[in-house]
Short mmCIF file of C-alpha atoms in Angstrom, two decimals:
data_model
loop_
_atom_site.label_atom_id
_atom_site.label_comp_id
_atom_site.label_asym_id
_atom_site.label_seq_id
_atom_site.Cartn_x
_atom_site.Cartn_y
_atom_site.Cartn_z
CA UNK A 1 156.58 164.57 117.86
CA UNK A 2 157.83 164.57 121.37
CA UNK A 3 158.94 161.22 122.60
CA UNK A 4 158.55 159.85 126.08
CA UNK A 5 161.50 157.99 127.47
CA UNK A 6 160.30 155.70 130.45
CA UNK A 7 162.50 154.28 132.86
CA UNK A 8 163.47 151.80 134.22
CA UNK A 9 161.06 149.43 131.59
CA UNK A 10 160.27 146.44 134.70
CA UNK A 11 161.29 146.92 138.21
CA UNK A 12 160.09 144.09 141.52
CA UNK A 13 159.77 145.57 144.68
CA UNK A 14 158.52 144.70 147.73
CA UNK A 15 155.32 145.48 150.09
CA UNK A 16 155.91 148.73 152.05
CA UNK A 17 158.96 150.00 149.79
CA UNK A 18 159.49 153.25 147.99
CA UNK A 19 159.23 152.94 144.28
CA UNK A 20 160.57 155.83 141.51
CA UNK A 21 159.69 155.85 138.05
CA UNK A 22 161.07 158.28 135.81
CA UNK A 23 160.76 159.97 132.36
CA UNK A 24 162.39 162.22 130.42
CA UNK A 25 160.92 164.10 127.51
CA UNK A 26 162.67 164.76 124.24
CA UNK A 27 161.22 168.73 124.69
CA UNK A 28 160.25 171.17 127.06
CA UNK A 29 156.63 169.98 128.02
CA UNK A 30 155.74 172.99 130.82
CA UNK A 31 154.26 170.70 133.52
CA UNK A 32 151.93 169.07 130.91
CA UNK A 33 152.47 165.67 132.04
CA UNK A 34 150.27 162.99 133.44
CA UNK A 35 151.18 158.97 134.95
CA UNK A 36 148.45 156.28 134.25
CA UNK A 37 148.23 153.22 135.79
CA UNK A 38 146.98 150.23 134.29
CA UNK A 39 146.00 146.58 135.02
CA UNK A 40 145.48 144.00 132.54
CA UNK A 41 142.40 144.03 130.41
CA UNK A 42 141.21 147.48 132.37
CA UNK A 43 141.89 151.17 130.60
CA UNK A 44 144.36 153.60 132.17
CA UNK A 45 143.67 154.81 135.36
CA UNK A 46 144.82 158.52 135.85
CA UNK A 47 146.93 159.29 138.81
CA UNK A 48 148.47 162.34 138.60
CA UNK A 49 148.81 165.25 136.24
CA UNK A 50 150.06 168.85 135.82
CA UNK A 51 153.28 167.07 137.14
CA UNK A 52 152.43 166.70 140.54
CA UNK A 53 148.98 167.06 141.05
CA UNK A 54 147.39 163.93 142.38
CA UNK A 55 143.60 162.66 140.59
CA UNK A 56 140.41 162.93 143.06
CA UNK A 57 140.36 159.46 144.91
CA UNK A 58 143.97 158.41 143.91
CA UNK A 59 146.21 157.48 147.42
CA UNK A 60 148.49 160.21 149.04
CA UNK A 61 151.24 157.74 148.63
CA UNK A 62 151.74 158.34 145.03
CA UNK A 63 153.12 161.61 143.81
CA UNK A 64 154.43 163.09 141.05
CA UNK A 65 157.07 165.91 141.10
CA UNK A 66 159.76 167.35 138.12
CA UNK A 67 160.01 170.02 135.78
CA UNK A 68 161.35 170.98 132.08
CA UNK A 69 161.74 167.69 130.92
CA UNK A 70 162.50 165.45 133.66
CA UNK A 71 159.33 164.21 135.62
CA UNK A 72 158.96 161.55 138.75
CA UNK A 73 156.51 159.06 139.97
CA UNK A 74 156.78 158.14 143.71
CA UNK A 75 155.06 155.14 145.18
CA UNK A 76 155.54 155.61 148.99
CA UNK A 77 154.82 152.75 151.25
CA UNK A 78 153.92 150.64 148.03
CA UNK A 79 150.86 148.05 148.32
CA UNK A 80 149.79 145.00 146.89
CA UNK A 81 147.36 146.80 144.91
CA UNK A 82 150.05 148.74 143.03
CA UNK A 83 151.28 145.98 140.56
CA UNK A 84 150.42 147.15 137.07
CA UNK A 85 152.10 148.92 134.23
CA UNK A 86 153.15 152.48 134.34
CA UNK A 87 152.67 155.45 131.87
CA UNK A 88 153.82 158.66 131.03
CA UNK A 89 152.00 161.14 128.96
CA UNK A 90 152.95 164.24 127.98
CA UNK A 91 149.78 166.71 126.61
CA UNK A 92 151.70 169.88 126.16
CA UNK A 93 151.77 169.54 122.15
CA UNK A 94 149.87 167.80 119.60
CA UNK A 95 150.10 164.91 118.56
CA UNK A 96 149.86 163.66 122.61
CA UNK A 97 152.65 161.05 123.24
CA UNK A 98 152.99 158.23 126.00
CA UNK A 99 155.97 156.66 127.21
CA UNK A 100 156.99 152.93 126.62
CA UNK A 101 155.21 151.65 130.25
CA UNK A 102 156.66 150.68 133.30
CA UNK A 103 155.67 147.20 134.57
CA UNK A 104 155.78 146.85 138.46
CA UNK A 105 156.09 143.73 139.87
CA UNK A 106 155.17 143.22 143.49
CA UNK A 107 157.61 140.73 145.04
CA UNK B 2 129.34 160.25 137.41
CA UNK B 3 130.44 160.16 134.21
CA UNK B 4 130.78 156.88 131.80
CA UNK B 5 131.96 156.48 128.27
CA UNK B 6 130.33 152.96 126.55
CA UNK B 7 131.89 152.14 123.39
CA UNK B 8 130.24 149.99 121.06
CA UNK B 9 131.34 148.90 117.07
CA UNK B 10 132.72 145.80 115.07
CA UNK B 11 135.95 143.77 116.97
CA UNK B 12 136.89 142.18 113.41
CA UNK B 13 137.54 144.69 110.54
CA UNK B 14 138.66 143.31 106.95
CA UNK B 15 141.67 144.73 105.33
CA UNK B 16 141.23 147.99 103.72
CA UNK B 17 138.02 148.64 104.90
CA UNK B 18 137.07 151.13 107.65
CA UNK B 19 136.90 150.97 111.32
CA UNK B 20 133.94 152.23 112.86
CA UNK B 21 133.73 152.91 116.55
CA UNK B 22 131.23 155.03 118.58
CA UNK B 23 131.56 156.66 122.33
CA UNK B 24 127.92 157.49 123.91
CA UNK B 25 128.61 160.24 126.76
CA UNK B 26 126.76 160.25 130.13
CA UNK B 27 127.26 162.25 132.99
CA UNK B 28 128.93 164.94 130.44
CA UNK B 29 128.13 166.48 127.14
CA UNK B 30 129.99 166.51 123.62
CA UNK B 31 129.27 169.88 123.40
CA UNK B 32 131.01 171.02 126.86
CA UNK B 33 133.06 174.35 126.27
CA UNK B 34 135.41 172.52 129.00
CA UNK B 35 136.43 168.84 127.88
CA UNK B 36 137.80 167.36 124.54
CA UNK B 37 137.21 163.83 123.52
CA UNK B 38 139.91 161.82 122.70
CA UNK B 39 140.26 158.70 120.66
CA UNK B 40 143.73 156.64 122.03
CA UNK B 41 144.43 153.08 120.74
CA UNK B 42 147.09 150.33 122.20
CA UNK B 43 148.89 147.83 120.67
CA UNK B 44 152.11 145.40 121.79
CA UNK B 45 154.19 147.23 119.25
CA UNK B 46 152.90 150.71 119.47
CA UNK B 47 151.97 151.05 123.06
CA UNK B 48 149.54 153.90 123.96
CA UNK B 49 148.81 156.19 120.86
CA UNK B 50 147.15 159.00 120.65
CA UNK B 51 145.12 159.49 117.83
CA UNK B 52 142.78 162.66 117.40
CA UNK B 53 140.11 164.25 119.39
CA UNK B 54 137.39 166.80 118.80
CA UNK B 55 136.04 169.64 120.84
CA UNK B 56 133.92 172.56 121.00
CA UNK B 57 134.49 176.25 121.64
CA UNK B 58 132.05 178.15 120.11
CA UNK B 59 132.59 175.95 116.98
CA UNK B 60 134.28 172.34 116.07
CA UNK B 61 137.17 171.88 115.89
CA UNK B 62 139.62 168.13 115.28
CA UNK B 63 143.23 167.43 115.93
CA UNK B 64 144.56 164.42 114.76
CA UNK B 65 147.68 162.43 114.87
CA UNK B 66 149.89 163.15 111.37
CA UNK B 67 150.43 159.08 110.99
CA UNK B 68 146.64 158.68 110.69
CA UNK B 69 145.86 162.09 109.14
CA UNK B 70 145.37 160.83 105.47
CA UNK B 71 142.78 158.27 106.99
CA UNK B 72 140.53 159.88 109.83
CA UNK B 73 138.12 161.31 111.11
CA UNK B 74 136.00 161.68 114.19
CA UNK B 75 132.53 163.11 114.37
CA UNK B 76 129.57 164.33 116.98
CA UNK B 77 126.31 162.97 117.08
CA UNK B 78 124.94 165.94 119.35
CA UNK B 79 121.71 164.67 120.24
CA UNK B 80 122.63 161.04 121.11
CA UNK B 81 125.67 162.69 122.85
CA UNK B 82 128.03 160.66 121.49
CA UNK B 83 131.29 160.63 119.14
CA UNK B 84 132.65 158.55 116.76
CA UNK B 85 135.70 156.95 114.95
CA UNK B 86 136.30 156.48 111.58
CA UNK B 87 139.44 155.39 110.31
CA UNK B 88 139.81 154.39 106.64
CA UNK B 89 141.65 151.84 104.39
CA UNK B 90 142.91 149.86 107.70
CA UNK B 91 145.81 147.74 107.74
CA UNK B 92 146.45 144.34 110.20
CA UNK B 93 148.51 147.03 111.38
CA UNK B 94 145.67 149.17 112.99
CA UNK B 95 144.89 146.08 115.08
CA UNK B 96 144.73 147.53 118.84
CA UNK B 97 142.58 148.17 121.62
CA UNK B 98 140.69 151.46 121.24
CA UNK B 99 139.71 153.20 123.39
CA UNK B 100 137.77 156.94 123.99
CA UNK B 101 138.58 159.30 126.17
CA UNK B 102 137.94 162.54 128.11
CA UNK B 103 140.01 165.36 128.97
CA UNK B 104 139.02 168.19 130.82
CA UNK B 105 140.65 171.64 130.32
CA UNK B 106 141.15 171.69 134.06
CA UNK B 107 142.78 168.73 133.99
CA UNK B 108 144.46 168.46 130.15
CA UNK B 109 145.21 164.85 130.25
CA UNK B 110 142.74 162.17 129.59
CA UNK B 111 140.82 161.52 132.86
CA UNK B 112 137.75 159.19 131.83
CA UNK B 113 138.30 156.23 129.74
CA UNK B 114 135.78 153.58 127.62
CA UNK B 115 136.27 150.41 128.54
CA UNK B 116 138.16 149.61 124.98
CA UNK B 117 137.26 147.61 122.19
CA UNK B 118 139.23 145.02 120.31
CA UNK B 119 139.41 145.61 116.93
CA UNK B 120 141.09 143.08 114.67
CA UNK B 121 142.27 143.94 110.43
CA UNK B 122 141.83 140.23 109.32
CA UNK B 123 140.38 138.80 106.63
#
């Protein structure tokens, strides 16, 4: 299996900053990686996959970007609205894996 | 617009079998484009995938190796709809399951049931 390594696990940050999640796969995925976000009690939302391509409706301020086996999330500008937990997901070979989560606090 | 409703039991007794269904609108089962997914979460396991089915010219199933021994998931092509079974459960198969579709275009998951709680107690 390929395994997802989030990081960092938590982070705080304020209104308006510039957040960066990260993840690292344990194997070459070619691009075949998505980031959910997810609120408690709802299902993953879908934000961005193929790497860097951003989901129909999602905000311009998040954006994914990497390659091989080291992949970013970017929250630009980052809102109120953003608090959650963070995934990775890598669907480039079965069985599909997901990292550990990122929970993002607003401050 | 497309909607997955899950419905089945939220209290399961040990090593009996899980039963969850996914009714499709806005889609079909039988798309030559989409796969649907079956994903379950837990505290200790986070996010895990567990098998999906699709169709492309014929069926076909993937499914995780850790539940291999123990499911399966199935059509129901005119109530456009799939299902989970998963056998001989465990208090360790308690999660939140949820189904899912992908879309070749897009490969990942990009629709999502609203998740059911399913709980191995006796």
């Amino acid at each position: 299996d390929i395994q997802m390594t989030q990081s960092p696990s938590s982070l705080s940050a304020s209104v308006g900053d510039r957040v960066t999640i990260t993840c690292r796969a344990s194997q070459y995925i070619t691009n075949s990686l998505a980031w959910y976000q997810q609120k408690p009690g709802k299902a993953p939302k879908l934000l961005v996959y193929a790497a860097f391509k951003l989901e129909s409706g999602v905000p311009s301020r998040f954006s994914g970007s990497g390659s091989g086996t080291d992949y970013t999330l970017t929250i630009n500008s980052l809102q109120p609205e953003d608090f959650g937990n963070y995934y990775c997901h890598q669907y480039y070979s079965i069985p599909y894996t997901f990292g550990q989560g990122t929970k993002l606090e607003i401050k | 617009q497309i909607q997955l409703q899950q419905s089945g039991p939220g209290l399961v007794k040990p090593s009996q079998t899980l039963s969850l269904t996914c009714a499709i609108s806005g889609d079909s089962v039988s798309s030559n484009s989409a796969s649907w997914n079956w994903i379950r979460q837990s505290p200790s396991r986070g996010l895990e995938w567990l098998g999906r089915t699709y169709y492309r010219s014929k069926w076909y199933n993937d499914y995780a190796v850790s539940v291999k021994s123990r499911i399966s998931i199935n059509t129901d092509t005119s109530k456009n709809q799939f299902s989970l079974q998963l056998n001989s459960v465990t208090p360790e198969d308690t999660s939140v399951y949820y189904c899912g579709r992908a879309a070749a275009r897009v490969g990942a998951t990009d629709y999502w049931g609203q998740g059911t709680l399913v709980t191995v107690s006796s």
